[in-house]
Amino acid sequence: MMLRRFYEFVLRCRLENVMAVGVSVCLLALFFTTRLFRQFEFGLWDLLFILLPVGVLVVKALIGMLASGQNEVGADGGILDFFADFFRPFAGIVRDWFPFFLLTACYYSLFSNLVLRINTRPADETLSRIDAWMFGTQAAFILEPHIHPWITDLLETVYFSFVLCLPVTALYFYLKKEKAAFRRLMMGYLTLMLMGITSYVLVPAIGPEMYFADRFTRGLQGQAITRQMVHFIYSARVGHDCFPSLHVGIPLLISFYLRQYVKKAFVPALIYVALMCCATIYLRAHYVIDVIASFAYAPAAYWLNDLLLRHWPGERLLYTNSTN
Amino acid sequence: MLIGSYTQWVKLLLMEGGKYLLLLVFAVLAARLWRRARASARDRGLTFGMAGLAGVIAAVIGYLSVRHSLSLLYLEYGVRAYEVNHLAAALSLSQTSNSYWKTADATGQEGLCLLFLGQPELGRDMLDRARTMRKGVASAYEQFYSGLYYFYDEQPDPATPRLEAATENDHYRWQATKLLAIIYLEKGRTADATRIMEPFGEMPASEGDHLFVLAWLKLIEGKPSEAEALLNRVPAEGLSPFWKARFEKLRSRIRA
């Protein structure tokens, strides 16, 4: 009876909550029972960019409270009602964002612990052979004579801006009170991340810049600011995260949601995706096959996420409640 | 030390963001409680009291946050001054940093400045205090620079463990390895010197200390002409007395 009630309770919860708790419990169990999980190298950079919108929302809520000219909420109620009203917006923000933050942290932990443990042989040779079969040589070698400082600066800026595209879009949906769009976007992102991380663990690759380091005859010649960006990107990377290119996959997935919710932003988003494709190849971060793969992964994540949300009982309940 | 490393940047952003966000939360809470107390007669005394309490907490958080931020700022400028060899300025900035908020980093920085400013006893004492504040752990920055001090002070024994510890850090690995190789070579530990220099075998040699180590290793391999050629790539007039003596000694060993 208890088990049945618990089962029903789980099914009634939001999908991201169930996933966050489930993945965290599995990781904790693995941490305490196996030797596989001993190092926790979180992608702090990525976690920071999930926290950034949370900070913006909290500041917005506080400024809103301060600027509000209305009588204080709870003025007629007791002091406890006042405190409940004061902290409710923050609790709402934490409630909506924390599962995604926790899941992102878990995924990075999963990746940093398992990469090169499941598959110890980097796949760079295979990936570069596929590129060579398509182009006769590596795309990065073909682009080498065309390296120019301003192209490097532009594409490095595009490449670096990737860390902002998801938080900014999620923040936009959240501020517009498009909760359904926000949750679809975040869940889609996490589905794609999980697919990407599984792929990185099974097909680890370091990318052309490091794999062919001794064969490049020219540096990328970026200026001081972009060199700092590159330093940040490389410090934040866990490594062996090439196939597929999530730098392309995530903006592509975002563009699918923008097409549905903010039609005007769809074409600029596609231009951004195209620039990101150029950036990943020109900056020697990915093989062309990684970019092509991301065009399969992103739609698959979009479809899989919608399928999950459609069939999860708790989501159906939420949908029914919101339409009634 | 603080700014420049990615992890430190992220920690700094999180810490500063967290501090001032908390300050804002208490400040807004105090303002709202104050306005509520004036708008409603219900629980007026209690609400005024809580507004006062929230205001005091906000003021304390604000005061401590500003002091902590100033300490970090002065320390950062101290590190920058130290790295361009403005030791007196670096010492003063580290002391100011410590006066705002006592940290192991600022204490260690003060210790390093005192070491190089000719007050080794005081310097060592400050470095020990910094280590105690970190529960017995010295930072790679302190290990490297104190190792550097002992190296140039012709004290290879205390320099060795410090430089060995500094080689564990990516930022100091190369510089510490070169100096450590020189110490090993001078102590006759040629196998250790060869082992630690091996990963850097492909690195183009242009720095004086690197050429010095390579020349010594060539001499050990029985290639004196190559060793001399390497030494000749360093212009003698630019060398400090410390290096001049070493270069001369190695040259005479090659010719012997």
Coordinates of C-alpha atoms in Angstrom, one line a residue:
Chain A
M1 CA 0.0 0.0 0.0
M2 CA 2.8 2.4 1.0
L3 CA 4.8 1.4 -2.0
R4 CA 1.8 2.0 -4.3
R5 CA 1.3 5.4 -2.7
F6 CA 4.9 6.3 -3.2
Y7 CA 4.8 5.1 -6.8
E8 CA 1.7 7.3 -7.4
F9 CA 3.4 10.2 -5.7
V10 CA 6.5 9.9 -8.0
L11 CA 4.3 9.7 -11.1
R12 CA 2.5 12.9 -10.1
C13 CA 5.8 14.9 -9.6
R14 CA 7.4 17.0 -12.3
L15 CA 9.6 15.0 -14.6
E16 CA 12.7 17.1 -13.9
N17 CA 12.3 16.6 -10.1
V18 CA 12.1 12.9 -10.5
M19 CA 15.1 12.9 -12.8
A20 CA 17.2 15.1 -10.5
V21 CA 16.5 13.0 -7.5
G22 CA 16.9 9.7 -9.4
V23 CA 20.2 10.7 -11.0
S24 CA 21.5 12.1 -7.7
V25 CA 20.6 9.0 -5.8
C26 CA 22.3 6.8 -8.5
L27 CA 25.4 8.9 -8.4
L28 CA 25.6 8.8 -4.6
A29 CA 25.1 5.0 -4.7
L30 CA 27.9 4.7 -7.3
F31 CA 30.1 7.0 -5.3
F32 CA 29.8 4.8 -2.1
T33 CA 29.8 1.4 -3.8
T34 CA 32.3 1.6 -6.7
R35 CA 35.8 2.8 -7.3
L36 CA 34.7 4.4 -10.6
F37 CA 33.4 7.5 -8.8
R38 CA 36.2 9.1 -6.9
Q39 CA 36.8 12.4 -8.7
F40 CA 34.2 15.1 -9.0
E41 CA 35.4 17.7 -11.4
F42 CA 32.3 19.8 -11.9
G43 CA 32.1 22.0 -14.9
L44 CA 32.0 25.1 -12.7
W45 CA 31.8 27.3 -15.7
D46 CA 28.6 25.7 -17.0
L47 CA 27.1 25.6 -13.5
L48 CA 27.8 29.3 -13.1
F49 CA 25.9 30.1 -16.3
I50 CA 22.8 28.2 -14.9
L51 CA 23.2 30.2 -11.7
L52 CA 23.5 33.5 -13.5
P53 CA 19.8 33.8 -14.5
V54 CA 18.8 32.7 -11.0
G55 CA 20.8 35.7 -9.6
V56 CA 19.3 38.0 -12.2
L57 CA 15.8 36.8 -11.2
V58 CA 16.4 37.2 -7.5
V59 CA 17.8 40.7 -8.0
K60 CA 14.7 41.5 -10.2
A61 CA 12.4 40.2 -7.5
L62 CA 14.1 42.3 -4.8
I63 CA 14.1 45.5 -6.8
G64 CA 10.4 44.8 -7.7
M65 CA 9.7 44.5 -3.9
L66 CA 11.6 47.7 -3.1
A67 CA 10.1 49.7 -5.9
S68 CA 6.5 48.5 -5.3
G69 CA 4.4 51.5 -4.3
Q70 CA 1.5 49.3 -3.0
N71 CA 0.7 48.6 0.6
E72 CA 2.9 45.9 1.9
V73 CA 1.6 42.4 1.2
G74 CA 0.5 40.9 4.4
A75 CA 0.1 44.2 6.1
D76 CA -3.3 43.1 7.4
G77 CA -2.1 39.6 8.1
G78 CA 0.3 38.4 10.8
I79 CA 4.1 38.8 10.7
L80 CA 4.4 35.1 9.6
D81 CA 2.2 35.9 6.5
F82 CA 4.5 38.8 5.7
F83 CA 7.6 36.6 5.8
A84 CA 5.8 33.9 3.7
D85 CA 5.0 36.5 1.1
F86 CA 8.5 37.9 1.2
F87 CA 10.3 34.6 0.6
R88 CA 7.7 33.1 -1.8
P89 CA 9.2 34.5 -5.0
F90 CA 12.7 33.2 -4.1
A91 CA 11.3 29.8 -3.2
G92 CA 9.5 29.8 -6.6
I93 CA 12.8 30.6 -8.4
V94 CA 14.7 28.0 -6.6
R95 CA 11.9 25.5 -7.1
D96 CA 11.9 26.1 -10.9
W97 CA 15.6 26.2 -11.4
F98 CA 17.2 24.0 -8.8
P99 CA 16.4 20.6 -10.5
F100 CA 18.1 21.7 -13.7
F101 CA 21.1 23.0 -11.8
L102 CA 21.4 19.7 -9.9
L103 CA 20.9 17.6 -13.1
T104 CA 23.6 19.7 -14.9
A105 CA 26.0 19.1 -11.9
C106 CA 25.2 15.3 -12.0
Y107 CA 25.8 15.1 -15.7
Y108 CA 29.2 16.8 -15.4
S109 CA 30.1 14.5 -12.6
L110 CA 29.0 11.5 -14.6
F111 CA 31.1 12.6 -17.5
S112 CA 34.2 13.5 -15.6
N113 CA 34.2 10.2 -13.8
L114 CA 33.4 7.9 -16.7
V115 CA 35.3 9.5 -19.6
L116 CA 38.2 7.2 -20.6
R117 CA 37.0 4.5 -18.2
I118 CA 34.3 2.9 -20.3
N119 CA 36.3 3.3 -23.5
T120 CA 40.0 3.9 -23.0
R121 CA 40.8 4.4 -26.7
P122 CA 40.3 7.9 -28.0
A123 CA 38.3 7.9 -31.3
D124 CA 40.2 10.7 -33.0
E125 CA 41.7 8.5 -35.6
T126 CA 38.3 7.2 -36.7
L127 CA 36.7 10.7 -36.7
S128 CA 39.6 12.2 -38.6
R129 CA 39.5 9.4 -41.2
I130 CA 35.8 10.1 -41.8
D131 CA 36.7 13.8 -42.4
A132 CA 39.6 12.8 -44.6
W133 CA 37.2 10.6 -46.6
M134 CA 34.8 13.5 -47.1
F135 CA 37.3 16.2 -47.9
G136 CA 40.5 14.5 -48.8
T137 CA 42.2 16.0 -45.7
Q138 CA 41.2 17.6 -42.5
A139 CA 38.9 20.7 -42.8
A140 CA 41.2 22.6 -40.3
F141 CA 44.1 22.1 -42.7
I142 CA 42.0 23.4 -45.6
L143 CA 41.2 26.5 -43.6
E144 CA 44.7 27.1 -42.4
P145 CA 45.8 29.4 -45.3
H146 CA 42.7 31.6 -44.6
I147 CA 43.5 32.3 -41.0
H148 CA 43.2 36.0 -40.2
P149 CA 43.2 37.7 -36.8
W150 CA 39.8 39.4 -37.3
I151 CA 38.2 36.1 -38.4
T152 CA 39.7 34.4 -35.4
D153 CA 38.5 37.1 -33.1
L154 CA 35.0 37.0 -34.5
L155 CA 34.6 33.2 -34.4
E156 CA 36.2 32.9 -31.0
T157 CA 33.6 35.5 -29.7
V158 CA 30.8 33.4 -31.3
Y159 CA 32.3 30.2 -29.8
F160 CA 32.6 31.8 -26.4
S161 CA 29.0 33.3 -26.6
F162 CA 27.7 29.7 -26.5
V163 CA 27.8 29.8 -22.7
L164 CA 25.3 32.6 -22.7
C165 CA 22.8 31.4 -25.3
L166 CA 21.0 28.8 -23.1
P167 CA 20.7 31.0 -19.9
V168 CA 19.6 34.0 -21.8
T169 CA 16.9 32.1 -23.7
A170 CA 15.7 30.3 -20.5
L171 CA 15.7 33.6 -18.7
Y172 CA 13.7 35.2 -21.5
F173 CA 11.0 32.5 -21.4
Y174 CA 10.9 32.6 -17.6
L175 CA 10.5 36.4 -17.5
K176 CA 7.8 36.2 -20.1
K177 CA 6.1 33.7 -17.8
E178 CA 6.2 31.1 -20.6
K179 CA 6.7 28.4 -18.0
A180 CA 5.8 25.6 -20.5
A181 CA 8.4 26.9 -23.0
F182 CA 11.0 27.3 -20.2
R183 CA 10.5 23.8 -18.9
R184 CA 10.6 22.3 -22.4
L185 CA 13.7 24.2 -23.2
M186 CA 15.5 23.2 -20.0
M187 CA 14.4 19.6 -20.3
G188 CA 15.4 19.5 -24.0
Y189 CA 18.8 20.9 -23.1
L190 CA 19.2 18.2 -20.4
T191 CA 18.1 15.4 -22.7
L192 CA 20.6 16.6 -25.3
M193 CA 23.3 16.9 -22.6
L194 CA 22.7 13.3 -21.5
M195 CA 22.8 12.1 -25.1
G196 CA 26.0 14.1 -25.7
I197 CA 27.7 12.9 -22.5
T198 CA 26.8 9.3 -23.2
S199 CA 28.4 9.8 -26.7
Y200 CA 31.5 11.4 -25.2
V201 CA 32.0 8.4 -22.8
L202 CA 31.5 5.9 -25.7
V203 CA 33.4 7.9 -28.4
P204 CA 36.0 10.0 -26.6
A205 CA 38.0 12.4 -28.8
I206 CA 40.3 15.3 -28.0
G207 CA 39.7 17.2 -31.3
P208 CA 41.9 18.3 -34.2
E209 CA 43.7 21.1 -32.4
M210 CA 45.4 18.7 -30.0
Y211 CA 45.3 15.5 -32.1
F212 CA 47.1 17.2 -35.0
A213 CA 49.0 19.7 -32.9
D214 CA 52.4 18.9 -34.5
R215 CA 51.0 19.2 -38.1
F216 CA 49.6 22.8 -37.9
T217 CA 52.0 25.3 -39.4
R218 CA 50.2 28.4 -38.1
G219 CA 48.6 29.5 -34.9
L220 CA 45.1 31.1 -34.9
Q221 CA 46.5 34.5 -34.2
G222 CA 43.7 35.7 -31.9
Q223 CA 44.1 39.0 -30.0
A224 CA 44.5 39.4 -26.3
I225 CA 40.8 39.4 -25.3
T226 CA 39.9 36.3 -27.4
R227 CA 43.0 34.5 -26.1
Q228 CA 41.6 35.0 -22.6
M229 CA 38.3 33.6 -23.8
V230 CA 40.0 30.5 -25.3
H231 CA 42.0 30.1 -22.0
F232 CA 38.7 30.1 -20.1
I233 CA 37.0 27.6 -22.5
Y234 CA 39.9 25.2 -22.3
S235 CA 40.2 25.5 -18.5
A236 CA 36.5 24.8 -18.2
R237 CA 36.5 21.8 -20.6
V238 CA 36.5 18.3 -19.1
G239 CA 38.3 17.0 -22.3
H240 CA 37.4 14.3 -24.8
D241 CA 34.1 16.1 -25.5
C242 CA 34.1 16.3 -29.3
F243 CA 31.5 13.9 -30.7
P244 CA 28.9 15.4 -31.2
S245 CA 29.5 19.2 -31.1
L246 CA 27.2 20.4 -28.4
H247 CA 28.4 23.9 -29.2
V248 CA 26.4 23.5 -32.4
G249 CA 23.8 21.1 -31.0
I250 CA 22.5 23.3 -28.1
P251 CA 22.0 26.5 -30.2
L252 CA 20.3 24.3 -32.8
L253 CA 17.9 22.8 -30.2
I254 CA 17.3 26.4 -28.9
S255 CA 16.4 27.5 -32.4
F256 CA 13.7 24.8 -32.6
Y257 CA 12.0 26.2 -29.5
L258 CA 12.5 29.7 -30.7
R259 CA 10.7 28.8 -34.0
Q260 CA 7.7 27.7 -31.9
Y261 CA 7.6 30.5 -29.3
V262 CA 9.5 33.5 -30.7
K263 CA 9.2 33.3 -34.4
K264 CA 11.2 36.5 -35.1
A265 CA 14.2 35.1 -33.4
F266 CA 14.3 31.9 -35.5
V267 CA 16.3 33.2 -38.5
P268 CA 18.9 35.0 -36.4
A269 CA 19.2 31.8 -34.3
L270 CA 19.9 29.8 -37.5
I271 CA 22.5 32.4 -38.6
Y272 CA 24.1 31.9 -35.2
V273 CA 24.1 28.2 -35.6
A274 CA 25.8 28.6 -39.0
L275 CA 28.4 30.8 -37.5
M276 CA 28.9 28.3 -34.7
C277 CA 29.5 25.5 -37.2
C278 CA 32.2 27.7 -38.9
A279 CA 33.7 28.5 -35.5
T280 CA 34.0 24.9 -34.3
I281 CA 35.8 23.9 -37.5
Y282 CA 38.0 27.0 -38.0
L283 CA 39.1 27.0 -34.3
R284 CA 40.0 23.3 -34.7
A285 CA 37.8 22.4 -31.8
H286 CA 35.8 19.7 -33.7
Y287 CA 35.9 17.4 -36.7
V288 CA 33.3 18.1 -39.4
I289 CA 31.6 14.8 -38.5
D290 CA 31.0 16.1 -35.0
V291 CA 29.1 19.0 -36.4
I292 CA 27.1 16.8 -38.7
A293 CA 26.3 14.5 -35.8
S294 CA 24.9 17.4 -33.8
F295 CA 22.3 17.9 -36.6
A296 CA 21.1 14.4 -35.8
Y297 CA 21.4 14.7 -32.0
A298 CA 19.5 18.0 -31.6
P299 CA 16.3 17.0 -33.4
A300 CA 16.5 13.6 -31.6
A301 CA 16.7 15.3 -28.2
Y302 CA 13.8 17.6 -29.2
W303 CA 11.6 14.7 -30.2
L304 CA 12.6 12.5 -27.3
N305 CA 12.1 15.2 -24.7
D306 CA 8.6 16.0 -26.1
L307 CA 7.8 12.3 -26.0
L308 CA 8.8 12.0 -22.4
L309 CA 6.9 15.1 -21.4
R310 CA 3.8 13.9 -23.3
H311 CA 3.7 10.5 -21.6
W312 CA 4.8 11.4 -18.1
P313 CA 1.6 11.2 -15.9
G314 CA 2.7 14.2 -13.8
E315 CA 3.1 16.3 -16.9
R316 CA -0.3 15.3 -18.2
L317 CA -1.8 16.3 -14.8
L318 CA 0.0 19.7 -15.0
Y319 CA -1.3 20.2 -18.5
T320 CA -4.8 19.3 -17.5
N321 CA -4.7 21.6 -14.5
S322 CA -3.3 24.5 -16.5
T323 CA -6.0 24.2 -19.2
N324 CA -8.9 23.9 -16.8
Chain B
M1 CA 47.1 34.1 -7.7
L2 CA 43.5 35.2 -7.2
I3 CA 42.6 36.5 -10.6
G4 CA 44.0 34.7 -13.6
S5 CA 43.0 31.2 -12.9
Y6 CA 39.7 30.0 -14.2
T7 CA 38.7 28.2 -11.0
Q8 CA 39.6 31.2 -8.9
W9 CA 37.6 33.4 -11.2
V10 CA 34.5 31.3 -10.8
K11 CA 34.9 31.1 -7.0
L12 CA 35.4 34.8 -6.9
L13 CA 32.3 35.5 -8.9
L14 CA 30.2 33.1 -6.8
M15 CA 31.5 34.5 -3.5
E16 CA 31.1 38.2 -4.4
G17 CA 27.7 37.6 -6.0
G18 CA 26.6 35.6 -3.0
K19 CA 27.8 38.2 -0.5
Y20 CA 26.1 41.2 -2.1
L21 CA 22.9 39.2 -2.9
L22 CA 22.6 38.3 0.7
L23 CA 23.1 42.0 1.6
L24 CA 20.4 43.0 -0.8
V25 CA 18.0 40.4 0.6
F26 CA 18.4 41.7 4.2
A27 CA 18.3 45.4 3.1
V28 CA 15.1 44.9 1.1
L29 CA 13.6 42.9 4.0
A30 CA 14.4 45.7 6.4
A31 CA 12.8 48.3 4.2
R32 CA 9.7 46.2 3.7
L33 CA 9.4 45.5 7.4
W34 CA 9.8 49.2 8.1
R35 CA 7.1 50.1 5.6
R36 CA 4.8 47.4 7.0
A37 CA 5.2 48.7 10.5
R38 CA 4.2 52.2 9.4
A39 CA 1.3 50.9 7.3
S40 CA -0.3 48.5 9.8
A41 CA -1.0 48.8 13.5
R42 CA -0.9 45.0 13.9
D43 CA 2.3 43.7 15.6
R44 CA 3.7 47.2 15.2
G45 CA 6.3 46.9 17.9
L46 CA 7.4 43.4 16.8
T47 CA 7.6 44.6 13.2
F48 CA 9.7 47.6 14.1
G49 CA 12.0 45.4 16.1
M50 CA 12.4 43.0 13.2
A51 CA 13.0 45.8 10.8
G52 CA 15.7 47.1 13.1
L53 CA 17.2 43.6 13.4
A54 CA 17.2 43.0 9.6
G55 CA 18.7 46.5 9.2
V56 CA 21.5 45.7 11.6
I57 CA 22.2 42.3 9.9
A58 CA 22.2 44.1 6.5
A59 CA 24.7 46.7 7.9
V60 CA 26.9 44.0 9.4
I61 CA 26.9 41.9 6.2
G62 CA 27.6 45.1 4.1
Y63 CA 30.5 46.1 6.4
L64 CA 32.1 42.7 6.3
S65 CA 31.5 42.2 2.6
V66 CA 33.1 45.5 1.7
R67 CA 36.1 44.8 4.0
H68 CA 36.5 41.3 2.4
S69 CA 36.2 42.7 -1.1
L70 CA 38.8 45.4 -0.3
S71 CA 41.1 42.8 1.1
L72 CA 40.8 40.8 -2.1
L73 CA 41.3 43.8 -4.2
Y74 CA 44.5 45.0 -2.4
L75 CA 45.8 41.4 -2.4
E76 CA 45.3 41.2 -6.2
Y77 CA 47.2 44.5 -6.7
G78 CA 49.9 43.2 -4.2
V79 CA 50.4 40.1 -6.3
R80 CA 50.6 42.2 -9.5
A81 CA 53.2 44.5 -7.9
Y82 CA 55.2 41.5 -6.6
E83 CA 55.2 39.9 -10.0
V84 CA 56.8 43.0 -11.6
N85 CA 59.3 43.1 -8.7
H86 CA 58.0 46.2 -6.9
L87 CA 58.5 44.4 -3.6
A88 CA 58.0 47.4 -1.2
A89 CA 54.7 48.3 -2.9
A90 CA 53.7 44.6 -2.8
L91 CA 54.5 44.4 0.9
S92 CA 52.5 47.5 1.7
L93 CA 49.5 46.3 -0.4
S94 CA 49.5 42.9 1.3
Q95 CA 49.6 44.5 4.7
T96 CA 46.7 46.7 3.7
S97 CA 44.8 43.6 2.5
N98 CA 45.5 41.9 5.8
S99 CA 44.3 44.9 7.7
Y100 CA 40.9 44.7 6.0
W101 CA 40.5 40.9 6.2
K102 CA 43.2 38.5 7.4
T103 CA 43.8 35.8 4.8
A104 CA 46.4 33.1 4.4
D105 CA 47.1 34.3 0.8
A106 CA 47.9 37.9 2.0
T107 CA 49.9 36.6 5.0
G108 CA 51.9 34.4 2.6
Q109 CA 52.4 37.2 0.2
E110 CA 53.7 39.4 3.0
G111 CA 56.1 36.6 4.0
L112 CA 57.4 36.3 0.4
C113 CA 57.9 40.1 0.2
L114 CA 59.8 40.1 3.5
L115 CA 62.0 37.2 2.3
F116 CA 63.1 39.0 -0.8
L117 CA 63.4 42.4 1.0
G118 CA 66.1 40.9 3.2
Q119 CA 64.1 40.0 6.3
P120 CA 64.2 36.2 6.1
E121 CA 63.3 35.5 9.7
L122 CA 60.1 37.6 9.6
G123 CA 59.3 36.3 6.1
R124 CA 59.7 32.7 7.2
D125 CA 57.5 33.4 10.2
M126 CA 54.7 34.9 8.0
L127 CA 54.9 32.0 5.6
D128 CA 54.6 29.6 8.5
R129 CA 51.6 31.5 9.8
A130 CA 50.0 31.4 6.3
R131 CA 50.6 27.6 6.2
T132 CA 49.0 27.2 9.7
M133 CA 46.0 29.2 8.5
R134 CA 45.6 26.7 5.7
K135 CA 45.9 23.8 8.1
G136 CA 49.4 23.0 7.2
V137 CA 49.2 23.5 3.5
A138 CA 51.2 26.0 1.5
S139 CA 50.0 27.4 -1.8
A140 CA 51.8 26.5 -5.0
Y141 CA 52.5 30.3 -5.3
E142 CA 54.3 30.4 -1.9
Q143 CA 56.1 27.1 -2.6
F144 CA 57.5 28.3 -5.9
Y145 CA 58.6 31.8 -4.8
S146 CA 60.0 30.6 -1.5
G147 CA 61.9 27.9 -3.4
L148 CA 63.1 30.6 -5.8
Y149 CA 64.3 32.6 -2.9
Y150 CA 66.3 29.7 -1.4
F151 CA 67.6 28.8 -4.8
Y152 CA 69.1 32.2 -5.4
D153 CA 70.3 32.4 -1.8
E154 CA 72.4 29.3 -2.5
Q155 CA 70.4 27.1 -0.1
P156 CA 69.5 24.1 -2.2
D157 CA 68.3 22.0 0.7
P158 CA 65.3 24.1 1.6
A159 CA 64.7 25.0 -2.0
T160 CA 64.4 21.4 -3.2
P161 CA 61.1 20.3 -1.4
R162 CA 59.5 23.7 -2.2
L163 CA 60.3 23.5 -5.9
E164 CA 59.3 19.9 -6.1
A165 CA 55.9 20.9 -4.6
A166 CA 55.7 23.7 -7.1
T167 CA 56.2 21.3 -10.1
E168 CA 52.8 19.8 -9.2
N169 CA 51.1 23.1 -10.3
D170 CA 50.6 23.7 -14.0
H171 CA 51.4 27.3 -13.7
Y172 CA 54.8 26.9 -12.1
R173 CA 55.7 23.5 -13.4
W174 CA 58.1 24.6 -16.1
Q175 CA 60.0 27.3 -14.2
A176 CA 60.2 25.1 -11.1
T177 CA 61.4 22.1 -13.1
K178 CA 64.3 24.0 -14.6
L179 CA 65.6 25.3 -11.2
L180 CA 65.1 21.8 -9.7
A181 CA 67.1 20.2 -12.5
I182 CA 69.9 22.6 -11.8
I183 CA 69.9 21.7 -8.1
Y184 CA 69.8 17.9 -9.0
L185 CA 72.7 18.4 -11.4
E186 CA 74.8 20.3 -8.8
K187 CA 74.1 17.6 -6.3
G188 CA 75.1 14.9 -8.8
R189 CA 71.6 13.5 -9.1
T190 CA 71.9 13.4 -12.9
A191 CA 69.3 10.6 -13.4
D192 CA 66.7 12.7 -11.5
A193 CA 67.6 15.8 -13.6
T194 CA 67.2 13.8 -16.8
R195 CA 63.9 12.3 -15.7
I196 CA 62.3 15.6 -14.8
M197 CA 63.5 17.3 -18.0
E198 CA 62.4 14.5 -20.2
P199 CA 58.7 15.7 -20.8
F200 CA 60.1 19.1 -22.0
G201 CA 62.5 17.5 -24.5
E202 CA 60.8 19.0 -27.5
M203 CA 60.6 22.5 -26.1
P204 CA 62.6 25.1 -28.0
A205 CA 65.4 26.4 -25.8
S206 CA 65.8 30.2 -25.6
E207 CA 65.9 31.0 -21.9
G208 CA 69.3 31.1 -20.1
D209 CA 68.5 28.6 -17.4
H210 CA 67.0 26.2 -19.9
L211 CA 70.1 26.4 -22.1
F212 CA 72.2 25.9 -19.0
V213 CA 70.4 22.7 -18.0
L214 CA 70.5 21.4 -21.6
A215 CA 74.2 22.1 -21.8
W216 CA 74.9 20.2 -18.6
L217 CA 72.8 17.2 -19.8
K218 CA 74.7 17.2 -23.2
L219 CA 78.0 17.1 -21.2
I220 CA 76.7 14.1 -19.3
E221 CA 75.8 12.4 -22.6
G222 CA 79.4 13.0 -23.6
K223 CA 78.8 15.7 -26.2
P224 CA 80.9 18.6 -25.0
S225 CA 80.9 20.5 -28.3
E226 CA 77.1 20.6 -28.3
A227 CA 77.1 21.6 -24.7
E228 CA 79.5 24.5 -25.4
A229 CA 77.4 25.6 -28.4
L230 CA 74.4 25.8 -26.1
L231 CA 76.2 27.9 -23.6
N232 CA 77.5 30.2 -26.3
R233 CA 73.9 31.0 -27.2
V234 CA 73.6 33.0 -24.0
P235 CA 75.2 36.5 -24.2
A236 CA 77.6 36.7 -21.2
E237 CA 77.1 40.5 -20.7
G238 CA 73.4 40.0 -19.8
L239 CA 74.1 37.5 -17.0
S240 CA 73.8 38.3 -13.3
P241 CA 76.8 37.4 -11.1
F242 CA 74.8 34.3 -9.8
W243 CA 74.5 32.9 -13.3
K244 CA 77.8 34.2 -14.6
A245 CA 79.6 32.1 -11.9
R246 CA 77.6 29.0 -12.9
F247 CA 78.1 29.4 -16.6
E248 CA 81.9 29.8 -16.1
K249 CA 82.0 26.8 -13.9
L250 CA 80.2 24.6 -16.4
R251 CA 82.4 26.0 -19.2
S252 CA 85.5 25.0 -17.4
R253 CA 84.1 21.5 -16.8
I254 CA 83.4 21.2 -20.5
R255 CA 86.9 22.2 -21.4
A256 CA 88.5 20.0 -18.7

